[in-house]
Coordinates of C-alpha atoms and ligand atoms in Angstrom, one line a residue:
M1 CA 16.5 12.7 48.1
Q2 CA 18.6 10.3 50.1
I3 CA 21.9 11.7 50.7
P4 CA 24.4 8.8 50.7
Q5 CA 26.4 8.1 53.6
N6 CA 30.4 8.7 53.6
G7 CA 29.8 11.0 51.0
E8 CA 31.3 14.5 50.6
K9 CA 30.6 17.5 48.5
I10 CA 33.0 18.8 45.8
T11 CA 33.9 22.3 46.6
M12 CA 35.6 25.1 44.7
N13 CA 39.1 26.0 45.7
G14 CA 40.0 29.3 44.2
T15 CA 39.6 28.8 40.7
A16 CA 39.8 25.0 40.4
I17 CA 37.3 22.2 41.9
S18 CA 38.5 20.3 44.7
V19 CA 37.3 16.6 44.7
P20 CA 37.2 14.5 47.7
D21 CA 37.8 10.7 47.4
R22 CA 34.0 9.9 47.8
P23 CA 32.3 12.6 45.9
V24 CA 28.4 12.8 46.0
I25 CA 27.0 13.0 42.5
P26 CA 23.7 13.7 41.8
F27 CA 22.0 11.8 38.8
I28 CA 19.1 11.8 36.9
R29 CA 18.1 8.5 35.4
G30 CA 16.2 10.2 32.6
D31 CA 12.8 9.0 30.5
G32 CA 12.3 6.6 27.9
T33 CA 15.5 4.7 27.5
G34 CA 17.2 6.6 30.2
P35 CA 16.8 4.0 33.0
D36 CA 18.1 1.2 30.4
I37 CA 21.3 3.3 29.7
W38 CA 21.8 4.7 33.3
R39 CA 21.8 0.8 34.6
A40 CA 24.4 0.1 32.2
A41 CA 26.5 3.3 32.6
V42 CA 26.6 3.4 36.5
R43 CA 28.0 -0.1 36.5
V44 CA 30.7 0.7 34.0
L45 CA 31.6 4.1 35.8
D46 CA 32.0 2.2 39.3
A47 CA 34.1 -0.6 37.7
A48 CA 36.3 2.1 36.1
V49 CA 37.0 3.8 39.3
A50 CA 37.6 0.5 41.0
A51 CA 39.9 -0.6 38.2
A52 CA 41.9 2.5 38.6
Y53 CA 41.9 3.3 42.2
G54 CA 41.1 0.1 44.1
G55 CA 38.9 1.0 46.9
Q56 CA 40.5 4.3 47.6
R57 CA 38.2 6.4 45.7
R58 CA 34.3 5.7 44.8
L59 CA 31.7 7.9 43.5
R60 CA 28.6 8.0 45.8
W61 CA 25.6 8.4 43.6
M62 CA 22.5 10.5 44.9
E63 CA 19.4 10.1 42.8
V64 CA 17.6 13.3 41.9
Y65 CA 14.3 13.7 40.0
A66 CA 13.4 15.5 36.7
G67 CA 11.1 14.8 33.6
E68 CA 8.4 12.4 33.7
A69 CA 9.6 10.5 37.0
A70 CA 9.4 13.9 38.6
F71 CA 6.0 14.7 37.3
R72 CA 4.7 11.4 38.4
K73 CA 6.3 11.6 42.0
F74 CA 6.0 15.5 42.6
D75 CA 3.5 16.8 39.8
N76 CA 6.6 18.9 38.8
W77 CA 8.8 18.4 35.9
L78 CA 11.9 20.3 37.4
P79 CA 11.6 20.4 41.2
D80 CA 13.6 23.2 42.9
E81 CA 15.2 20.3 45.1
T82 CA 16.9 19.0 41.8
I83 CA 18.4 22.3 40.9
E84 CA 19.4 23.0 44.5
A85 CA 21.1 19.5 44.7
I86 CA 23.2 20.1 41.5
R87 CA 24.1 23.7 42.8
E88 CA 25.3 22.2 46.1
Y89 CA 27.1 19.0 45.0
R90 CA 28.3 20.9 41.7
V91 CA 28.9 17.9 39.2
A92 CA 25.9 15.8 37.9
I93 CA 25.1 13.5 35.3
K94 CA 21.8 12.8 33.6
G95 CA 19.9 10.6 31.0
P96 CA 17.7 12.0 28.4
L97 CA 14.4 13.7 29.3
T98 CA 11.0 14.0 27.8
T99 CA 10.5 17.7 26.6
P100 CA 6.9 18.4 28.4
V101 CA 4.3 19.6 25.7
G102 CA 2.7 22.7 26.9
G103 CA 3.0 24.2 30.5
G104 CA 5.7 26.8 30.3
I105 CA 9.1 25.0 30.1
R106 CA 10.4 24.9 26.7
S107 CA 13.1 22.0 27.4
L108 CA 14.2 20.5 30.8
N109 CA 17.8 20.5 29.4
V110 CA 17.8 24.4 28.4
A111 CA 16.1 25.3 31.7
I112 CA 18.6 23.4 33.7
R113 CA 21.5 25.1 31.6
Q114 CA 20.1 28.4 32.0
I115 CA 19.6 28.1 35.7
L116 CA 23.1 27.1 36.5
D117 CA 24.5 29.4 33.8
L118 CA 26.3 26.4 32.2
Y119 CA 27.8 28.4 29.4
V120 CA 30.1 25.8 27.9
C121 CA 28.6 23.0 25.9
Q122 CA 31.4 20.7 25.6
R123 CA 31.5 17.8 23.0
P124 CA 34.4 15.5 22.3
V125 CA 34.2 13.8 19.0
R126 CA 36.4 10.6 18.8
W127 CA 36.2 7.4 16.5
F128 CA 36.6 4.1 18.1
E129 CA 38.0 1.5 15.9
G130 CA 35.5 -0.5 14.1
V131 CA 32.5 1.9 14.5
P132 CA 30.6 2.2 11.2
S133 CA 31.3 5.6 9.4
P134 CA 30.2 7.3 6.4
V135 CA 33.6 8.9 5.9
R136 CA 36.7 7.3 4.5
D137 CA 39.3 8.3 7.2
P138 CA 37.3 8.3 10.5
G139 CA 40.5 7.7 12.1
A140 CA 41.4 11.4 11.7
V141 CA 38.5 12.7 13.7
D142 CA 39.6 13.6 17.2
M143 CA 38.2 16.9 18.1
V144 CA 36.7 18.6 21.0
I145 CA 33.8 21.3 20.4
F146 CA 33.4 24.2 22.8
R147 CA 29.9 25.5 21.7
E148 CA 28.6 28.8 23.5
N149 CA 25.7 27.8 25.4
T150 CA 24.0 31.0 26.6
E151 CA 23.9 33.5 23.8
D152 CA 23.4 34.0 20.0
I153 CA 20.1 33.3 18.4
Y154 CA 19.3 30.8 21.0
A155 CA 18.8 33.6 23.5
G156 CA 15.0 33.5 22.6
A157 CA 14.6 37.2 22.0
E158 CA 12.3 36.8 19.0
F159 CA 9.3 38.5 17.6
E160 CA 6.5 36.8 16.0
E161 CA 5.1 37.9 12.5
G162 CA 1.9 39.9 12.7
Q163 CA 2.0 40.6 16.4
E164 CA 1.5 43.8 17.9
D165 CA 5.1 43.8 19.6
T166 CA 6.8 43.0 16.4
A167 CA 5.0 45.9 14.7
R168 CA 6.1 48.2 17.8
F169 CA 9.5 46.9 17.4
L170 CA 9.7 47.7 13.7
A171 CA 8.4 51.2 14.1
L172 CA 10.9 52.0 16.8
L173 CA 13.8 50.6 14.6
K174 CA 12.4 52.5 11.6
E175 CA 12.4 55.7 13.6
H176 CA 15.7 55.3 15.4
F177 CA 17.6 53.3 12.8
P178 CA 16.1 53.7 9.4
Q179 CA 19.1 52.7 7.5
R180 CA 18.8 49.3 9.3
H181 CA 15.3 49.1 8.9
A182 CA 15.8 49.7 5.3
K183 CA 17.6 46.5 4.9
I184 CA 14.7 44.2 5.9
R185 CA 13.2 43.1 2.8
F186 CA 9.5 42.5 3.9
P187 CA 9.2 44.4 7.1
D188 CA 5.4 44.1 7.3
S189 CA 5.4 40.3 7.2
S190 CA 8.6 39.4 8.9
G191 CA 9.4 37.6 12.2
I192 CA 12.5 39.0 13.8
G193 CA 15.2 37.3 15.8
L194 CA 17.8 39.2 17.9
K195 CA 21.4 37.8 18.0
P196 CA 23.2 38.7 21.1
V197 CA 27.0 37.9 21.0
S198 CA 28.9 39.6 24.0
R199 CA 32.5 40.3 24.8
E200 CA 32.0 38.6 28.3
G201 CA 30.2 35.6 26.9
T202 CA 32.6 35.1 24.1
R203 CA 35.8 35.6 26.7
R204 CA 34.4 32.9 29.0
L205 CA 33.6 30.5 26.3
V206 CA 37.0 31.0 24.6
R207 CA 39.0 30.9 27.9
A208 CA 37.6 27.4 28.6
A209 CA 38.6 26.4 25.2
L210 CA 42.2 27.8 25.7
D211 CA 42.5 26.3 29.2
Y212 CA 41.6 22.9 27.8
A213 CA 44.0 23.1 24.9
V214 CA 46.7 24.0 27.1
A215 CA 45.9 21.5 30.0
Q216 CA 45.2 18.5 27.4
Q217 CA 48.3 19.4 25.1
R218 CA 46.3 19.9 22.0
R219 CA 47.7 21.0 18.9
S220 CA 45.3 23.7 17.8
V221 CA 42.3 25.8 18.5
T222 CA 40.0 26.8 15.5
L223 CA 37.5 29.7 15.8
V224 CA 34.5 28.7 13.8
H225 CA 32.6 31.8 12.9
K226 CA 30.4 33.5 10.2
G227 CA 32.0 36.8 10.6
N228 CA 32.2 37.6 6.9
I229 CA 28.6 38.2 7.0
M230 CA 27.8 39.0 10.7
K231 CA 30.6 41.3 11.5
Y232 CA 29.5 42.7 15.0
T233 CA 28.5 39.2 16.4
E234 CA 30.3 36.3 14.9
G235 CA 33.1 38.6 13.5
A236 CA 33.6 40.4 17.0
F237 CA 33.6 36.7 18.4
R238 CA 36.8 36.0 16.6
N239 CA 38.3 39.3 17.3
W240 CA 37.5 39.1 20.8
A241 CA 39.0 35.4 21.0
Y242 CA 42.1 36.4 19.3
D243 CA 42.5 39.3 21.8
L244 CA 42.3 37.2 24.7
A245 CA 44.9 34.5 23.4
E246 CA 47.3 37.0 22.2
N247 CA 47.0 39.2 25.3
E248 CA 46.5 36.9 28.3
Y249 CA 48.3 33.8 27.8
G250 CA 52.0 34.8 27.5
G251 CA 52.7 33.4 24.2
R252 CA 51.2 29.9 24.8
F253 CA 49.1 30.5 21.4
Y254 CA 50.4 31.7 18.0
T255 CA 47.6 33.1 16.2
W256 CA 46.5 33.5 12.5
R257 CA 46.1 37.3 13.3
Q258 CA 49.7 37.5 14.4
W259 CA 50.8 35.8 11.2
D260 CA 48.7 38.5 9.2
R261 CA 50.4 41.4 11.0
A262 CA 54.0 39.9 10.5
K263 CA 53.1 39.3 6.6
E264 CA 52.0 42.9 6.2
R265 CA 55.0 44.2 8.1
K266 CA 57.9 42.1 6.8
G267 CA 56.4 39.7 4.0
E268 CA 55.2 36.0 3.9
A269 CA 58.4 34.2 4.4
A270 CA 59.2 36.3 7.7
A271 CA 55.6 35.6 8.9
N272 CA 56.1 31.8 8.3
A273 CA 59.4 32.0 10.3
Q274 CA 57.8 33.7 13.0
Q275 CA 54.9 30.9 13.3
K276 CA 57.6 28.2 12.8
A277 CA 59.6 29.4 15.5
A278 CA 56.7 29.9 18.1
L279 CA 55.2 26.3 17.2
D280 CA 58.6 24.9 17.5
G281 CA 58.7 26.5 20.9
G282 CA 55.5 24.7 22.1
A283 CA 53.0 27.6 21.3
I284 CA 49.6 26.2 20.3
L285 CA 48.3 27.3 16.8
M286 CA 45.3 29.2 17.0
K287 CA 43.3 29.7 13.8
D288 CA 39.7 30.5 12.1
A289 CA 37.4 29.3 9.8
I290 CA 34.2 30.5 8.3
A291 CA 31.5 28.3 9.3
D292 CA 30.5 27.1 5.8
I293 CA 33.9 26.0 4.9
A294 CA 34.5 24.6 8.1
L295 CA 31.8 22.1 7.7
Q296 CA 33.2 21.1 4.5
Q297 CA 36.7 20.8 5.9
V298 CA 35.9 18.8 8.8
L299 CA 35.0 16.1 6.4
T300 CA 37.8 16.6 3.9
R301 CA 40.6 17.8 6.3
A302 CA 39.6 16.4 9.6
H303 CA 43.4 16.1 10.8
S304 CA 43.5 20.0 10.8
F305 CA 40.8 20.3 13.4
D306 CA 41.5 19.8 17.1
V307 CA 40.0 22.0 19.7
I308 CA 37.1 24.1 18.1
A309 CA 35.5 27.1 19.8
T310 CA 32.4 28.4 18.4
T311 CA 29.0 30.4 18.7
N312 CA 25.9 28.6 19.9
L313 CA 24.2 27.8 16.4
N314 CA 27.2 27.0 14.6
G315 CA 28.2 24.6 17.4
D316 CA 25.0 23.0 17.3
Y317 CA 25.2 22.2 13.5
L318 CA 28.9 21.2 13.9
S319 CA 28.4 18.8 16.9
D320 CA 26.0 16.8 15.2
A321 CA 27.6 16.7 11.7
L322 CA 30.8 15.6 13.7
A323 CA 28.8 13.0 15.7
A324 CA 27.6 11.4 12.4
Q325 CA 31.3 10.8 11.2
V326 CA 32.0 8.6 14.2
G327 CA 29.0 6.7 15.1
G328 CA 26.2 8.7 15.5
I329 CA 24.2 9.9 18.5
G330 CA 24.0 6.7 20.2
I331 CA 27.7 7.4 20.9
A332 CA 27.8 11.1 21.3
P333 CA 28.5 12.5 24.9
G334 CA 28.2 16.0 26.1
G335 CA 29.1 18.3 28.9
N336 CA 27.4 21.6 30.1
I337 CA 30.0 23.3 32.3
N338 CA 30.3 26.8 34.2
S339 CA 34.3 26.9 34.3
D340 CA 34.2 29.7 36.8
T341 CA 31.9 27.7 39.5
G342 CA 32.6 24.5 38.4
H343 CA 29.1 23.4 38.1
A344 CA 28.8 20.8 35.3
V345 CA 26.1 18.4 34.2
F346 CA 27.2 15.7 31.8
E347 CA 24.5 14.1 29.7
A348 CA 23.6 11.7 26.8
T349 CA 23.0 14.1 23.8
H350 CA 20.3 11.9 22.2
G351 CA 16.7 12.1 23.4
T352 CA 14.7 9.4 25.0
A353 CA 14.1 7.0 22.2
P354 CA 10.7 5.9 23.7
K355 CA 10.0 2.9 21.5
Y356 CA 13.0 1.3 22.9
A357 CA 12.2 1.9 26.5
D358 CA 12.9 -1.0 28.8
K359 CA 14.0 -3.3 26.1
D360 CA 17.6 -3.4 27.3
M361 CA 18.6 -2.7 23.7
V362 CA 19.9 0.7 22.9
N363 CA 23.5 1.8 22.9
P364 CA 24.5 3.1 26.5
G365 CA 27.7 4.5 24.8
S366 CA 26.7 8.0 24.9
L367 CA 26.0 7.9 28.6
I368 CA 28.9 5.8 29.6
L369 CA 31.3 8.5 27.5
S370 CA 29.4 11.4 29.5
G371 CA 30.5 9.7 32.5
E372 CA 34.1 9.4 31.0
M373 CA 33.9 13.2 30.7
M374 CA 32.6 13.5 34.3
L375 CA 35.6 11.6 35.4
R376 CA 38.0 13.9 33.5
H377 CA 36.2 16.9 34.9
L378 CA 37.1 15.6 38.5
G379 CA 40.6 15.0 37.3
W380 CA 40.2 11.2 37.6
N381 CA 42.1 10.6 34.3
E382 CA 43.1 7.2 34.9
A383 CA 39.4 6.1 35.4
A384 CA 38.6 7.9 32.5
Q385 CA 41.3 6.3 30.3
A386 CA 40.0 2.8 31.5
I387 CA 36.7 3.6 30.0
I388 CA 38.2 4.5 26.8
E389 CA 40.5 1.5 26.3
A390 CA 37.6 -0.7 27.2
M391 CA 35.3 1.0 24.6
N392 CA 38.3 0.4 22.1
A393 CA 38.7 -3.3 23.0
V394 CA 34.9 -4.1 23.1
I395 CA 33.9 -2.5 19.7
G396 CA 37.1 -3.6 18.2
Q397 CA 35.9 -7.3 19.1
R398 CA 32.8 -6.3 17.1
A399 CA 30.4 -6.8 20.1
V400 CA 27.9 -3.9 19.7
T401 CA 24.3 -2.8 20.2
Y402 CA 21.6 -3.0 17.4
D403 CA 22.5 0.5 16.1
F404 CA 26.0 -0.4 15.2
H405 CA 25.1 -4.1 14.3
R406 CA 22.9 -2.9 11.5
L407 CA 25.7 -1.1 9.9
M408 CA 28.4 -3.6 10.4
D409 CA 29.4 -7.1 8.8
N410 CA 30.4 -10.0 11.2
A411 CA 29.4 -8.1 14.3
T412 CA 27.9 -9.8 17.4
K413 CA 24.7 -7.9 18.6
V414 CA 24.6 -7.3 22.1
K415 CA 22.2 -6.1 24.6
C416 CA 22.5 -2.7 26.4
S417 CA 23.7 -4.5 29.7
E418 CA 25.8 -6.9 28.0
F419 CA 27.8 -4.1 26.3
A420 CA 28.3 -2.8 29.9
D421 CA 29.1 -6.4 31.0
R422 CA 31.9 -6.6 28.2
L423 CA 33.1 -3.2 29.2
I424 CA 33.5 -4.3 32.9
A425 CA 35.1 -7.6 31.8
S426 CA 37.7 -5.8 29.5
M427 CA 38.6 -3.3 32.5
Q428 CA 39.0 -6.2 35.2
A429 CA 41.1 -8.0 32.8
Ligands
LIG501 P1 15.7 10.5 20.0 O1 15.0 10.0 21.3 O2 17.0 10.8 20.2 O3 15.7 9.3 19.1 C1 15.8 9.1 17.5 C2 16.4 8.2 17.1 O4 17.8 8.1 17.5 C3 16.0 6.8 17.7 O5 15.0 6.4 17.2 C4 17.1 5.8 17.4 O6 17.1 5.6 16.1 C5 18.4 6.6 17.8 N1 18.7 6.9 19.1 C6 18.6 7.4 20.1 N2 19.2 7.1 21.3 C7 19.7 6.0 20.9 C8 20.6 5.1 21.6 N3 20.9 5.3 23.0 N4 21.1 4.3 21.0 C9 20.9 4.0 19.9 N5 20.2 4.6 18.9 C10 19.6 5.8 19.6 O7 15.0 11.7 19.3 P2 13.2 12.0 19.3 O8 12.8 10.8 19.0 O9 13.2 13.1 18.3 O10 13.1 12.6 20.7 C11 12.4 11.7 21.8 C12 12.1 12.8 23.0 O11 13.5 12.9 23.5 C13 11.5 14.0 22.8 O12 10.6 14.0 24.0 C14 12.5 15.0 22.8 O13 12.3 16.3 23.4 C15 13.5 14.3 23.8 N6 14.8 14.9 23.6 C16 15.5 14.7 24.7 C17 17.1 15.3 24.6 C18 17.7 15.2 26.1 O14 17.2 15.2 27.1 N7 19.0 15.7 25.9 C19 17.5 15.5 23.5 C20 16.7 15.5 22.4 C21 15.4 15.2 22.4 P3 16.7 4.4 15.3 O15 15.3 4.2 15.6 O16 17.0 4.7 13.7 O17 17.3 3.2 15.7

């Protein structure tokens, strides 16, 4: 690891990160097409910072290794030094990594998230003018998903069908909780998965979403859950989230649960009046939607969704479904964040697309927009905004990489590096 000169560490100041003018940012190039999109993205990010702040601020990049590059160099898919560097310097960015087959590590991305307890998976979903979309009004899509990243069925607490452990677990269940055991349709041939959803896990995720909604002056927060079926996990997620918003945000949110209570006590007209008064006074609406209905409504009524807070599995489905509405994975960014410690790893959400490696061909948009999220995390909003405006301008001119080109009429196909060149030219102009 080469620590860059004149760089400084990002630190924590109370509950907020404190960012020097030359923060050291560890980066992982990634495997497959990772190096192609990294080469493009780093130039765009540097140009955005230069355009916004002249020479006053600069990102000081520090390469760290994971994936195939680390395996080749150090015979280790995820060296401790990489994790330690991210822990120490706090904010990092990465390209996609190959998932090693066999050998203990399920996924490098999952390992990084777990070790640093990055409990928020944040995915903005925004349409850029001209991007091919399967829906009629993609311009209505402007949402930010906060997906819980550490719990739910993803915890990995599973029992395989036919194994001794599974039989023991089922026997314990039968002995101690016969009524629940009786609900299992075919106990002797079942695999079993446990779905933990905790009060702590819910509160920290929802707090991140609520704080974001307040800071970015968003219109609403929607809880997406399946609480009608899973009352004590998904339903509890909804209740704990409403409790948090109602009890700890001093009237900044008006919840559907408050509306329900008002309706019960004083009737619907009074509840509507109460809601109107709260929203007119600047409160943000907090509502909830059952996951299956939400998956329909994000298509049919995109404008009524803004910030979304949801459990892990729902968030997984929702993120990809929404990404497809606004151009697909070539342009879908993500961030994995621990809002208490400020640790954050921003990443392209697609995989390594190895068949296109070293062809200077794929869309670098996903990594560039992950960098845009990173800049906002640092509080460098002007640089982030420069990237958004350049993306709008270049895609608006219909200069796009192969993935968009095949879906657009009268577009100019550009290479990965050329797309970056055009963004930079647009920012400099
Ligand atoms: P993938 O790499 O995401 O590629 C699937 C397809 O998505 C590509 O063939 C391409 O579609 C499109 N695509 C991906 N990135 C693109 C880009 N930047 N621009 C335009 N189109 C893009 O999925 P995969 O082939 O299933 O996975 C390959 C490897 O990546 C595996 O080892 C997997 O474990 C790993 N992976 C890593 C991450 C991560 O690090 N975050 C995430 C997922 C998967 P077309 O061929 O149709 O153009």
